[in-house]
Coordinates of C-alpha atoms in Angstrom, one line a residue:
X884 CA -13.7 79.9 -38.5
X885 CA -12.6 76.9 -36.4
X886 CA -8.9 76.3 -35.6
X887 CA -8.6 73.2 -37.7
X888 CA -9.9 75.1 -40.8
X889 CA -7.4 77.9 -40.1
X890 CA -4.6 75.3 -40.0
X891 CA -5.9 73.7 -43.2
X892 CA -6.0 77.0 -45.1
X893 CA -2.5 78.0 -43.7
X894 CA -1.1 74.6 -44.9
X895 CA -2.7 75.0 -48.3
X896 CA -1.3 78.5 -48.7
X897 CA 2.1 77.4 -47.6
X898 CA 2.2 74.4 -49.9
X899 CA 0.9 76.5 -52.8
X900 CA 3.6 79.1 -52.2
X901 CA 6.3 76.5 -52.0
X902 CA 5.1 74.8 -55.2
X903 CA 4.8 78.1 -57.2
X904 CA 8.3 79.3 -56.1
X905 CA 9.8 75.9 -56.8
X906 CA 8.2 75.7 -60.2
X907 CA 9.3 79.3 -61.0
X908 CA 12.9 78.5 -60.0
X909 CA 13.0 75.3 -62.0
X910 CA 11.5 77.1 -65.1
X911 CA 14.0 79.9 -64.9
X912 CA 16.8 77.4 -64.4
X913 CA 15.6 75.4 -67.4
X914 CA 15.5 78.5 -69.7
X915 CA 19.0 79.4 -68.6
X916 CA 20.2 75.9 -69.3
X917 CA 18.7 76.1 -72.8
X918 CA 20.5 79.4 -73.4
X919 CA 23.8 78.0 -72.1
X920 CA 23.5 74.9 -74.3
X921 CA 22.9 77.0 -77.4
X922 CA 25.9 79.2 -76.6
X923 CA 28.1 76.2 -76.0
X924 CA 27.0 74.7 -79.3
X925 CA 27.8 77.9 -81.1
X926 CA 31.2 78.2 -79.4
X927 CA 32.1 74.6 -80.4
X928 CA 31.1 75.2 -84.1
X929 CA 33.0 78.5 -84.2
X930 CA 36.1 76.9 -82.8
X931 CA 36.0 74.1 -85.3
X932 CA 35.6 76.5 -88.3
X933 CA 38.3 78.9 -86.9
X934 CA 40.8 76.0 -86.6
X935 CA 40.3 74.8 -90.2
X936 CA 43.5 75.3 -92.1
X937 CA 41.8 76.4 -95.3
X938 CA 39.8 79.0 -93.4
X939 CA 42.9 80.3 -91.7
X940 CA 44.8 80.5 -95.0
X941 CA 41.9 82.2 -96.8
X942 CA 41.2 84.8 -94.1
X943 CA 44.9 85.6 -93.8
X944 CA 45.0 86.1 -97.6
X945 CA 42.0 88.4 -97.6
X946 CA 43.3 90.4 -94.6
X947 CA 46.7 90.9 -96.4
X948 CA 45.2 92.3 -99.6
X949 CA 44.6 96.0 -99.8
X950 CA 41.1 97.3 -100.4
X951 CA 37.8 95.5 -99.9
X952 CA 36.9 92.5 -102.1
X953 CA 33.6 92.7 -104.0
X954 CA 30.5 90.6 -103.0
X955 CA 30.8 88.7 -106.3
X956 CA 34.4 87.7 -105.5
X957 CA 33.5 86.6 -102.1
X958 CA 30.5 84.6 -103.3
X959 CA 32.8 82.6 -105.6
X960 CA 35.6 82.4 -103.0
X961 CA 36.4 79.4 -100.8
X962 CA 34.8 80.7 -97.5
X963 CA 31.2 81.3 -98.5
X964 CA 30.4 77.8 -99.7
X965 CA 32.2 76.3 -96.7
X966 CA 30.3 78.5 -94.2
X967 CA 26.9 77.7 -95.8
X968 CA 27.6 74.0 -95.8
X969 CA 28.4 74.1 -92.0
X970 CA 25.3 76.3 -91.3
X971 CA 23.0 73.9 -93.1
X972 CA 24.5 70.9 -91.4
X973 CA 24.4 72.3 -87.9
X974 CA 21.1 74.2 -88.1
X975 CA 22.7 77.4 -87.0
X976 CA 21.1 80.8 -87.9
X977 CA 24.4 82.0 -89.4
X978 CA 28.1 81.2 -89.8
X979 CA 29.9 84.4 -90.5
X980 CA 33.6 84.8 -91.3
X981 CA 35.2 88.3 -91.1
X982 CA 38.7 89.7 -91.6
X983 CA 40.7 91.9 -89.3
X984 CA 38.7 94.9 -90.4
X985 CA 35.4 93.3 -89.7
X986 CA 34.5 92.8 -93.4
X987 CA 32.2 89.9 -93.9
X988 CA 33.9 87.2 -96.0
X989 CA 31.1 84.7 -95.5
X990 CA 27.4 85.4 -94.6
X991 CA 24.0 83.7 -95.0
X992 CA 22.8 86.7 -97.0
X993 CA 25.1 87.1 -100.1
X994 CA 24.1 90.8 -100.3
X995 CA 25.8 91.4 -97.0
X996 CA 29.2 90.1 -98.2
X997 CA 31.9 92.8 -98.2
X998 CA 30.1 94.8 -95.6
X999 CA 31.3 95.4 -92.0
X1000 CA 29.8 93.2 -89.3
X1001 CA 27.0 94.8 -87.1
X1002 CA 28.5 93.7 -83.8
X1003 CA 31.8 94.4 -82.1
X1004 CA 34.8 92.2 -83.1
X1005 CA 37.3 93.7 -80.8
X1006 CA 37.5 90.7 -78.5
X1007 CA 38.3 88.4 -81.4
X1008 CA 41.1 90.7 -82.7
X1009 CA 42.5 90.7 -79.1
X1010 CA 42.6 86.9 -79.2
X1011 CA 39.7 86.3 -76.9
X1012 CA 36.7 84.1 -77.4
X1013 CA 33.3 85.4 -76.4
X1014 CA 29.7 84.2 -76.1
X1015 CA 26.7 86.5 -75.8
X1016 CA 23.0 86.9 -76.4
X1017 CA 22.9 89.7 -79.0
X1018 CA 20.8 91.2 -81.9
X1019 CA 22.2 91.7 -85.3
X1020 CA 21.0 91.9 -88.9
X1021 CA 19.5 88.4 -88.7
X1022 CA 17.7 89.1 -85.4
X1023 CA 18.3 88.1 -81.8
X1024 CA 20.5 85.0 -81.3
X1025 CA 22.8 83.2 -79.0
X1026 CA 26.2 83.6 -80.6
X1027 CA 29.9 82.8 -80.1
X1028 CA 32.9 84.6 -81.6
X1029 CA 36.3 82.9 -82.0
X1030 CA 39.5 84.6 -83.4
X1031 CA 41.0 83.2 -86.6
X1032 CA 44.8 83.0 -86.4
X1033 CA 47.2 83.3 -89.3
X1034 CA 48.8 80.0 -90.3
X1035 CA 51.9 79.2 -88.2
X1036 CA 51.4 82.2 -85.9
X1037 CA 49.2 83.3 -83.0
X1038 CA 48.2 86.6 -84.6
X1039 CA 44.5 87.1 -85.1
X1040 CA 43.6 88.0 -88.6
X1041 CA 39.8 87.7 -88.4
X1042 CA 36.9 86.1 -86.6
X1043 CA 34.3 83.3 -87.0
X1044 CA 30.9 84.1 -85.5
X1045 CA 28.2 81.4 -85.1
X1046 CA 24.7 82.0 -83.8
X1047 CA 21.5 80.2 -83.1
X1048 CA 18.1 81.9 -83.4
X1049 CA 16.1 82.4 -80.3
X1050 CA 13.2 80.4 -81.7
X1051 CA 15.4 77.3 -82.2
X1052 CA 16.9 77.8 -78.7
X1053 CA 13.5 77.8 -77.0
X1054 CA 11.8 75.2 -79.1
X1055 CA 12.1 72.8 -76.2
X1056 CA 10.8 75.3 -73.6
X1057 CA 7.1 74.4 -73.9
X1058 CA 7.8 70.7 -73.2
X1059 CA 10.0 71.7 -70.2
X1060 CA 7.3 74.1 -68.9
X1061 CA 4.6 71.4 -69.3
X1062 CA 6.7 68.9 -67.3
X1063 CA 7.4 71.5 -64.6
X1064 CA 3.7 72.5 -64.4
X1065 CA 2.6 68.8 -64.2
X1066 CA 5.0 68.2 -61.4
X1067 CA 3.9 71.3 -59.5
X1068 CA 0.2 70.2 -59.9
X1069 CA 0.9 66.7 -58.5
X1070 CA 2.9 68.2 -55.6
X1071 CA 0.1 70.6 -54.9
X1072 CA -2.4 67.8 -54.9
X1073 CA -0.3 65.7 -52.6
X1074 CA 0.2 68.6 -50.2
X1075 CA -3.5 69.4 -50.2
X1076 CA -4.4 65.7 -49.4
X1077 CA -1.8 65.6 -46.6
X1078 CA -3.2 68.9 -45.2
X1079 CA -6.7 67.4 -45.2
X1080 CA -5.5 64.3 -43.3
X1081 CA -3.6 66.4 -40.8
X1082 CA -6.8 68.4 -40.2
X1083 CA -8.8 65.3 -39.5
X1084 CA -6.2 63.9 -37.3
X1085 CA -5.9 67.2 -35.3
X1086 CA -9.6 67.4 -34.9
X1087 CA -9.7 63.8 -33.6
X1088 CA -6.8 64.3 -31.2
X1089 CA -8.1 67.5 -29.7
X1090 CA -11.7 66.2 -29.4
X1091 CA -12.8 69.3 -31.3
X1092 CA -11.5 71.8 -28.8
X1093 CA -10.2 75.1 -29.9
X1094 CA -6.9 76.8 -28.8
X1095 CA -8.7 79.3 -26.6
X1096 CA -10.4 76.3 -24.9
X1097 CA -7.0 74.6 -24.3
X1098 CA -5.7 77.9 -22.8
X1099 CA -8.7 78.0 -20.4
X1100 CA -8.2 74.3 -19.5
X1101 CA -4.5 75.0 -18.8
X1102 CA -5.3 78.0 -16.5
X1103 CA -8.0 76.0 -14.7
X1104 CA -5.6 73.1 -14.2
X1105 CA -2.9 75.4 -12.9
X1106 CA -5.4 77.1 -10.6
X1107 CA -6.6 73.8 -9.2
X1108 CA -3.2 72.2 -8.8
X1109 CA -1.4 75.2 -7.3
X1110 CA -4.4 76.5 -5.4
X1111 CA -4.9 73.5 -3.1
X1112 CA -2.9 73.1 0.1
X1113 CA -2.1 69.4 -0.7
X1114 CA 0.6 68.2 -3.1
X1115 CA -0.5 66.2 -6.2
X1116 CA 1.8 64.0 -8.1
X1117 CA 0.8 61.6 -11.0
X1118 CA 2.7 59.2 -13.2
X1119 CA 1.7 57.6 -16.5
X1120 CA 1.5 53.9 -17.2
X1121 CA 5.3 53.8 -17.9
X1122 CA 6.2 55.3 -14.5
X1123 CA 7.1 58.7 -15.8
X1124 CA 5.9 61.8 -13.9
X1125 CA 3.3 63.7 -15.9
X1126 CA 1.8 66.0 -13.2
X1127 CA 3.5 67.5 -10.1
X1128 CA 2.4 70.7 -8.5
X1129 CA 4.6 73.0 -6.6
X1130 CA 3.4 71.8 -3.2
X1131 CA 4.2 68.2 -4.0
X1132 CA 7.7 69.2 -5.2
X1133 CA 8.2 71.2 -2.0
X1134 CA 7.0 68.4 0.4
X1135 CA 8.9 65.6 -1.4
X1136 CA 12.0 67.6 -2.0
X1137 CA 11.8 67.2 -5.8
X1138 CA 13.6 69.5 -8.4
X1139 CA 12.1 69.6 -11.9
X1140 CA 10.4 66.1 -11.6
X1141 CA 8.2 66.4 -14.8
X1142 CA 9.3 63.8 -17.4
X1143 CA 11.5 61.9 -14.9
X1144 CA 11.1 58.2 -14.0
X1145 CA 9.6 57.7 -10.6
X1146 CA 12.5 55.4 -9.7
X1147 CA 15.0 58.2 -10.2
X1148 CA 13.2 60.7 -7.9
X1149 CA 14.6 59.3 -4.6
X1150 CA 11.1 59.0 -3.1
X1151 CA 10.6 56.9 0.1
X1152 CA 10.4 53.2 -0.9
X1153 CA 6.9 52.7 0.3
X1154 CA 5.6 55.7 -1.8
X1155 CA 7.7 54.8 -4.9
X1156 CA 6.3 51.2 -4.8
X1157 CA 2.7 52.5 -5.1
X1158 CA 3.6 54.7 -8.1
X1159 CA 5.7 52.3 -10.1
X1160 CA 4.0 50.3 -12.9
X1161 CA 2.5 47.0 -11.9
X1162 CA 1.6 48.1 -8.3
X1163 CA -1.6 46.9 -6.7
X1164 CA -4.7 48.8 -7.8
X1165 CA -6.2 49.1 -4.3
X1166 CA -5.9 52.6 -2.7
X1167 CA -3.3 53.0 0.0
X1168 CA -2.8 55.5 2.8
X1169 CA 0.6 55.7 4.4
X1170 CA 2.8 57.9 6.5
X1171 CA 6.3 58.9 5.4
X1172 CA 9.0 61.2 6.8
X1173 CA 10.8 63.3 4.2
X1174 CA 13.3 66.1 5.2
X1175 CA 11.9 66.4 8.7
X1176 CA 8.2 66.5 7.5
X1177 CA 5.6 64.0 8.5
X1178 CA 3.5 63.4 5.4
X1179 CA 0.3 61.5 4.9
X1180 CA 0.1 60.1 1.4
X1181 CA -3.1 58.7 -0.3
X1182 CA -2.1 56.9 -3.5
X1183 CA -4.1 54.9 -6.0
X1184 CA -3.8 53.4 -9.5
X1185 CA -5.9 54.9 -12.2
X1186 CA -7.6 52.7 -14.8
X1187 CA -9.7 53.5 -17.9
X1188 CA -11.8 50.9 -19.7
X1189 CA -9.9 48.3 -17.7
X1190 CA -6.5 49.5 -18.8
X1191 CA -3.9 50.9 -16.3
X1192 CA -3.2 54.5 -17.3
X1193 CA -1.0 55.4 -14.3
X1194 CA -1.1 56.4 -10.7
X1195 CA -1.8 59.5 -8.6
X1196 CA -1.0 60.5 -5.1
X1197 CA -2.2 63.3 -2.8
X1198 CA 0.4 64.4 -0.2
X1199 CA -0.6 66.2 3.0
X1200 CA 1.8 67.8 5.4
X1201 CA 1.0 66.8 9.0
X1202 CA 4.4 67.9 10.6
X1203 CA 2.9 70.8 12.5
X1204 CA 0.1 68.5 13.8
X1205 CA 2.5 65.8 14.9
X1206 CA 4.9 68.3 16.5
X1207 CA 2.0 70.0 18.3
X1208 CA 0.8 66.6 19.6
X1209 CA 4.2 65.8 20.9
X1210 CA 4.4 69.1 22.7
X1211 CA 0.9 68.9 24.1
X1212 CA 1.8 65.4 25.4
X1213 CA 4.8 66.8 27.1
X1214 CA 2.8 69.7 28.5
X1215 CA 0.1 67.3 29.7
X1216 CA 2.7 65.1 31.4
X1217 CA 4.2 68.1 33.2
X1218 CA 0.8 69.4 34.2
X1219 CA -0.1 66.1 35.7
X1220 CA 3.3 66.0 37.5
X1221 CA 2.9 69.5 38.8
X1222 CA -0.6 68.8 40.0
X1223 CA 0.6 65.8 41.9
X1224 CA 3.5 67.7 43.3
X1225 CA 1.3 70.6 44.3
X1226 CA -0.8 68.3 46.3
X1227 CA 2.3 66.8 47.9
X1228 CA 3.7 70.3 48.7
X1229 CA 0.4 71.3 50.2
X1230 CA 0.6 68.3 52.5
X1231 CA 4.1 69.3 53.5
X1232 CA 2.9 72.8 54.4
X1233 CA 0.1 71.2 56.5
X1234 CA 2.8 69.2 58.4
X1235 CA 4.8 72.4 59.0
X1236 CA 1.8 74.2 60.2
X1237 CA 0.7 71.3 62.5
X1238 CA 4.2 71.2 64.1
X1239 CA 4.0 74.9 64.8
X1240 CA 0.5 74.6 66.2
X1241 CA 1.6 71.8 68.4
X1242 CA 4.3 74.0 69.9
X1243 CA 7.2 72.0 68.3
X1244 CA 9.1 74.7 66.4
X1245 CA 12.4 72.8 66.6
X1246 CA 10.8 69.8 64.9
X1247 CA 9.2 72.1 62.3
X1248 CA 12.6 73.8 61.7
X1249 CA 14.3 70.5 61.2
X1250 CA 11.6 69.3 58.9
X1251 CA 11.9 72.5 56.7
X1252 CA 15.7 72.0 56.7
X1253 CA 15.3 68.5 55.4
X1254 CA 13.0 69.8 52.6
X1255 CA 15.5 72.4 51.7
X1256 CA 18.3 69.8 51.5
X1257 CA 16.3 67.4 49.2
X1258 CA 14.1 69.9 47.3
X1259 CA 10.6 71.1 47.8
X1260 CA 9.2 68.6 45.3
X1261 CA 9.9 64.9 45.1
X1262 CA 9.7 63.4 41.6
X1263 CA 9.6 59.6 41.2
X1264 CA 13.0 59.9 39.5
X1265 CA 15.8 57.9 41.1
X1266 CA 19.1 59.7 41.6
X1267 CA 17.5 63.0 40.6
X1268 CA 20.3 64.8 42.5
X1269 CA 22.7 64.0 39.7
X1270 CA 20.9 66.5 37.4
X1271 CA 20.9 70.2 38.3
X1272 CA 19.6 71.7 35.0
X1273 CA 16.1 72.9 35.8
X1274 CA 14.4 72.2 32.4
X1275 CA 15.8 68.7 32.3
X1276 CA 14.7 68.2 35.9
X1277 CA 11.2 69.2 35.1
X1278 CA 11.1 67.1 31.8
X1279 CA 12.4 63.9 33.4
X1280 CA 10.4 64.5 36.5
X1281 CA 7.2 64.6 34.5
X1282 CA 8.3 61.5 32.6
X1283 CA 9.1 59.8 35.9
X1284 CA 5.5 60.5 37.1
X1285 CA 4.1 58.9 34.0
X1286 CA 6.5 56.0 34.2
X1287 CA 5.7 55.4 37.9
X1288 CA 2.0 55.3 37.1
X1289 CA 2.8 52.5 34.6
X1290 CA 5.0 50.6 37.1
X1291 CA 8.3 51.6 35.6
X1292 CA 11.2 53.0 37.6
X1293 CA 12.9 56.0 35.8
X1294 CA 16.4 56.7 37.0
X1295 CA 19.4 58.8 36.1
X1296 CA 22.7 57.0 35.2
X1297 CA 25.9 57.5 37.2
X1298 CA 27.6 59.4 34.3
X1299 CA 24.9 62.1 34.2
X1300 CA 26.5 65.6 34.2
X1301 CA 25.1 68.7 32.5
X1302 CA 27.1 71.9 33.0
X1303 CA 25.0 74.6 31.5
X1304 CA 21.4 75.6 30.7
X1305 CA 19.2 74.2 28.0
X1306 CA 18.7 76.9 25.3
X1307 CA 16.6 74.9 22.8
X1308 CA 13.9 73.3 25.1
X1309 CA 11.5 72.3 22.3
X1310 CA 14.1 70.2 20.3
X1311 CA 15.3 68.6 23.5
X1312 CA 11.8 67.8 24.7
X1313 CA 11.0 66.2 21.3
X1314 CA 14.1 64.0 21.0
X1315 CA 14.7 63.1 24.7
X1316 CA 10.9 62.8 25.4
X1317 CA 10.5 60.4 22.4
X1318 CA 13.4 58.2 23.5
X1319 CA 12.1 58.0 27.1
X1320 CA 8.5 57.3 26.0
X1321 CA 9.6 54.4 23.8
X1322 CA 11.8 53.0 26.5
X1323 CA 8.9 53.1 29.0
X1324 CA 6.6 51.3 26.6
X1325 CA 9.3 48.7 26.0
X1326 CA 9.7 48.2 29.7
X1327 CA 6.0 47.9 30.3
X1328 CA 5.9 45.1 27.7
X1329 CA 8.8 43.3 29.5
X1330 CA 9.1 41.3 32.6
X1331 CA 9.8 42.5 36.2
X1332 CA 11.7 44.5 37.3
X1333 CA 10.7 47.2 34.9
X1334 CA 13.1 50.2 34.6
X1335 CA 14.4 52.9 32.3
X1336 CA 17.8 54.5 32.8
X1337 CA 18.7 57.8 31.3
X1338 CA 22.2 59.4 31.2
X1339 CA 22.6 63.0 30.1
X1340 CA 25.9 64.8 29.6
X1341 CA 27.2 67.7 27.6
X1342 CA 30.4 68.4 25.6
X1343 CA 30.3 72.2 25.6
X1344 CA 27.1 73.0 23.6
X1345 CA 26.4 69.5 22.5
X1346 CA 23.9 67.4 24.6
X1347 CA 24.3 63.6 24.6
X1348 CA 21.3 61.5 25.8
X1349 CA 21.6 57.7 26.3
X1350 CA 18.4 55.8 27.2
X1351 CA 18.2 52.1 28.1
X1352 CA 15.3 49.9 29.3
X1353 CA 14.5 46.5 30.6
X1354 CA 12.3 45.5 27.7
X1355 CA 12.7 42.7 25.1
X1356 CA 14.8 44.7 22.7
X1357 CA 14.4 45.7 19.1
X1358 CA 13.6 43.1 16.4
X1359 CA 14.6 45.3 13.5
X1360 CA 16.6 48.5 14.4
X1361 CA 16.4 49.8 10.8
X1362 CA 12.6 49.4 10.7
X1363 CA 12.3 51.4 13.9
X1364 CA 13.2 54.6 12.0
X1365 CA 10.7 53.8 9.1
X1366 CA 7.1 54.4 10.2
X1367 CA 5.7 52.6 7.2
X1368 CA 7.5 49.4 8.3
X1369 CA 7.4 49.8 12.1
X1370 CA 3.6 50.1 12.2
X1371 CA 2.8 46.7 10.7
X1372 CA 1.1 44.1 12.7
X1373 CA 4.1 41.7 12.3
X1374 CA 6.1 44.1 14.5
X1375 CA 3.4 44.9 17.0
X1376 CA 5.5 43.5 19.8
X1377 CA 8.4 45.8 18.8
X1378 CA 7.4 48.8 20.8
X1379 CA 10.4 50.7 19.7
X1380 CA 9.2 52.5 16.6
X1381 CA 5.5 51.8 16.5
X1382 CA 4.9 55.3 14.9
X1383 CA 7.0 58.2 13.6
X1384 CA 8.4 59.5 16.8
X1385 CA 11.9 58.0 16.2
X1386 CA 12.1 59.0 12.5
X1387 CA 11.0 62.5 13.4
X1388 CA 13.6 62.7 16.3
X1389 CA 16.4 61.4 14.1
X1390 CA 15.6 63.9 11.3
X1391 CA 15.3 66.8 13.8
X1392 CA 18.7 65.8 15.3
X1393 CA 20.3 65.5 11.8
X1394 CA 19.0 68.9 10.8
X1395 CA 21.0 70.3 13.8
X1396 CA 24.1 68.3 12.7
X1397 CA 23.5 65.5 15.2
X1398 CA 21.9 62.1 15.1
X1399 CA 19.9 59.4 16.8
X1400 CA 21.2 55.9 16.6
X1401 CA 20.9 52.4 18.3
X1402 CA 23.9 51.5 20.5
X1403 CA 22.5 48.0 21.4
X1404 CA 19.3 46.6 20.0
X1405 CA 19.0 44.2 23.0
X1406 CA 17.3 40.9 22.9
X1407 CA 17.6 37.9 25.2
X1408 CA 20.1 39.7 27.5
X1409 CA 18.2 42.8 28.0
X1410 CA 16.5 45.8 26.4
X1411 CA 17.6 48.2 23.8
X1412 CA 20.0 51.2 24.3
X1413 CA 19.6 54.3 22.1
X1414 CA 21.7 57.5 22.0
X1415 CA 21.0 61.0 20.7
X1416 CA 23.4 63.9 20.0
X1417 CA 21.9 67.4 19.8
X1418 CA 24.5 70.1 18.9
X1419 CA 24.1 73.6 20.1
X1420 CA 21.3 73.0 22.7
X1421 CA 23.3 73.8 25.8
X1422 CA 24.4 77.3 26.8
X1423 CA 27.6 76.7 28.8
X1424 CA 28.0 80.4 29.6
X1425 CA 25.3 80.0 32.3
X1426 CA 25.6 77.1 34.7
X1427 CA 22.6 75.6 36.4

C-alpha cells in the first residue's frame, strides 16, 4: 500500500475514533443531565409540599396520635387528596407523605396507605434532604426526600417523597441521541473529506515519492555534498541559505548557516553580492581570502522556467597551492642567485690559482684576505654588511639578484639590526618576500632611478620589516589587501596588490598576532612604504 493511502487510512481511523469518543461522552453527559433535571424537579416539588402549613399541621397531628390510622381514615384525610392533586399537576410518578414512623399518610395507591414506606427515611428524620435513583413499590424512579417540620419548630415529624418514573425521565433521550448521532455523522463526513484533500495535496507535493525514496534521496544528497572535496553553498530566491555542506562551512568559517540570511553570514563582500537576490545571472569566478585561506569561488544564479530560484556557489581551497607557489618562487630565486654566485666564486678561485701559478703568493694571500673581509659571495645588495643573520642574508641576496636583473637596486636601510636567528623561515620568506616583490614591481613601473630599500630590526622575538620603493605609490591602500578589487583592469597600474600576496601576508601575520600595514601610500612625492610585524620569529638566544 502506498504511503498516501496509509496516511488516509490513519487519518480516517483517527477521525472516526475522535468522533465516536466525543459522541459517547456527549451522550453520557446528556443522560446524566436528564437524571439531574428529574432529581432537581422532584426536590423542588418535595420542598414545596413539605413547607405547606396544612401539610405540616396534618403530619404533626398524625405523628402525635398513638397507633396507626386505617387506610380508610387516611383516604378521607386532608393529605391524600392534596398529594394526588400535586402529582397529577406535576406529572410525577408519586407524591408520598409519611410520619415519623415511616407510615404512609398519602400514596398514589390507596391500598398502600397506613403501611411503612419501602425505602429508608432516616435522612429525613435527621433533618437532611436527599436525592437518589432508587426502586420502590412503584418501580425505579428519580426521587427526592424532604423532612416535614412540626409547626413553629425545627423538629422533623415526617417526610415528603416525590419521584419521577425512569420512562418519563428518558423520554427526551431518543431526540438527544439522534441529534448527537447526526452531529457525529456530519463531523465524520467533514473529516473524511479533509483527509482525502490532504492525501491529494501530499501526493502532489511529493511527486508521488514514497518515504523510503525520500530517505534514499537524503542519503544520496548527504553522500554527494559531504563526499566531495569542494564546499557547496546555495541560497533560495529570498537570500536564505538552504544548502551548506561541512566543507563550505569550514572554508568560509560559518557556524550553523542553514536558515540564515546570506547578509548575516559575514561573507566577503564580493561573494555575498553574487548570492544576494537580484544579482547578475552570469556565472562568476573570483578569488577571496578567508581566515588565511585562498579560496576560488564559482558562483551562479539558478533559474527555472525563467524564474530566479536562488544561487549556488562552489568553493575550492587553493591555499596550499598558493603557498607552495610562493615557496617555489623563493627557492627558484635563491637557486638562480646561488648559481650566479657559484660561477663568480669559481672565477675567484681561478684568480687565486693563477696568482699562485704566476709565483705571486703575496698577491694571492692579499686577494684571499680581501675576500674573507667582504665575504666569499657578493650579492647585488647594497649595504649588505648591515645584516648578519644568515637566512635573511640569503633571502635578500636572492631578491637582490632578481631586482638587479630588472634594473632595480635593492639596499638595506641604515636602521637595519637583527640580533638573533630566524626560527620561522617559511613565514618570514612569505611575508618579507611578498613585500619586496611588490616593491620591485612598483619600482620597475616607475621612473629612474629605480630602487627598493628594506629595513629589518627585531624587538626580542618580534621582527619588523619596512619596505619602501621608488614607484608611483598606491592608488587605493585598502584595495591592495582585497584580491577581488586589486585585480581589476582599472587598477592595472597599481602594482601593489595585483593578486593575493598582500592579503595572504597580512592574514599570516595577524594569525601570529602581528600585522601588515601601509605607512605611506606614496604618490607624487615617491613610492609606497609598507611595514610588517611578525611576533615570535626571531630566536634571540642565539646571535648570528
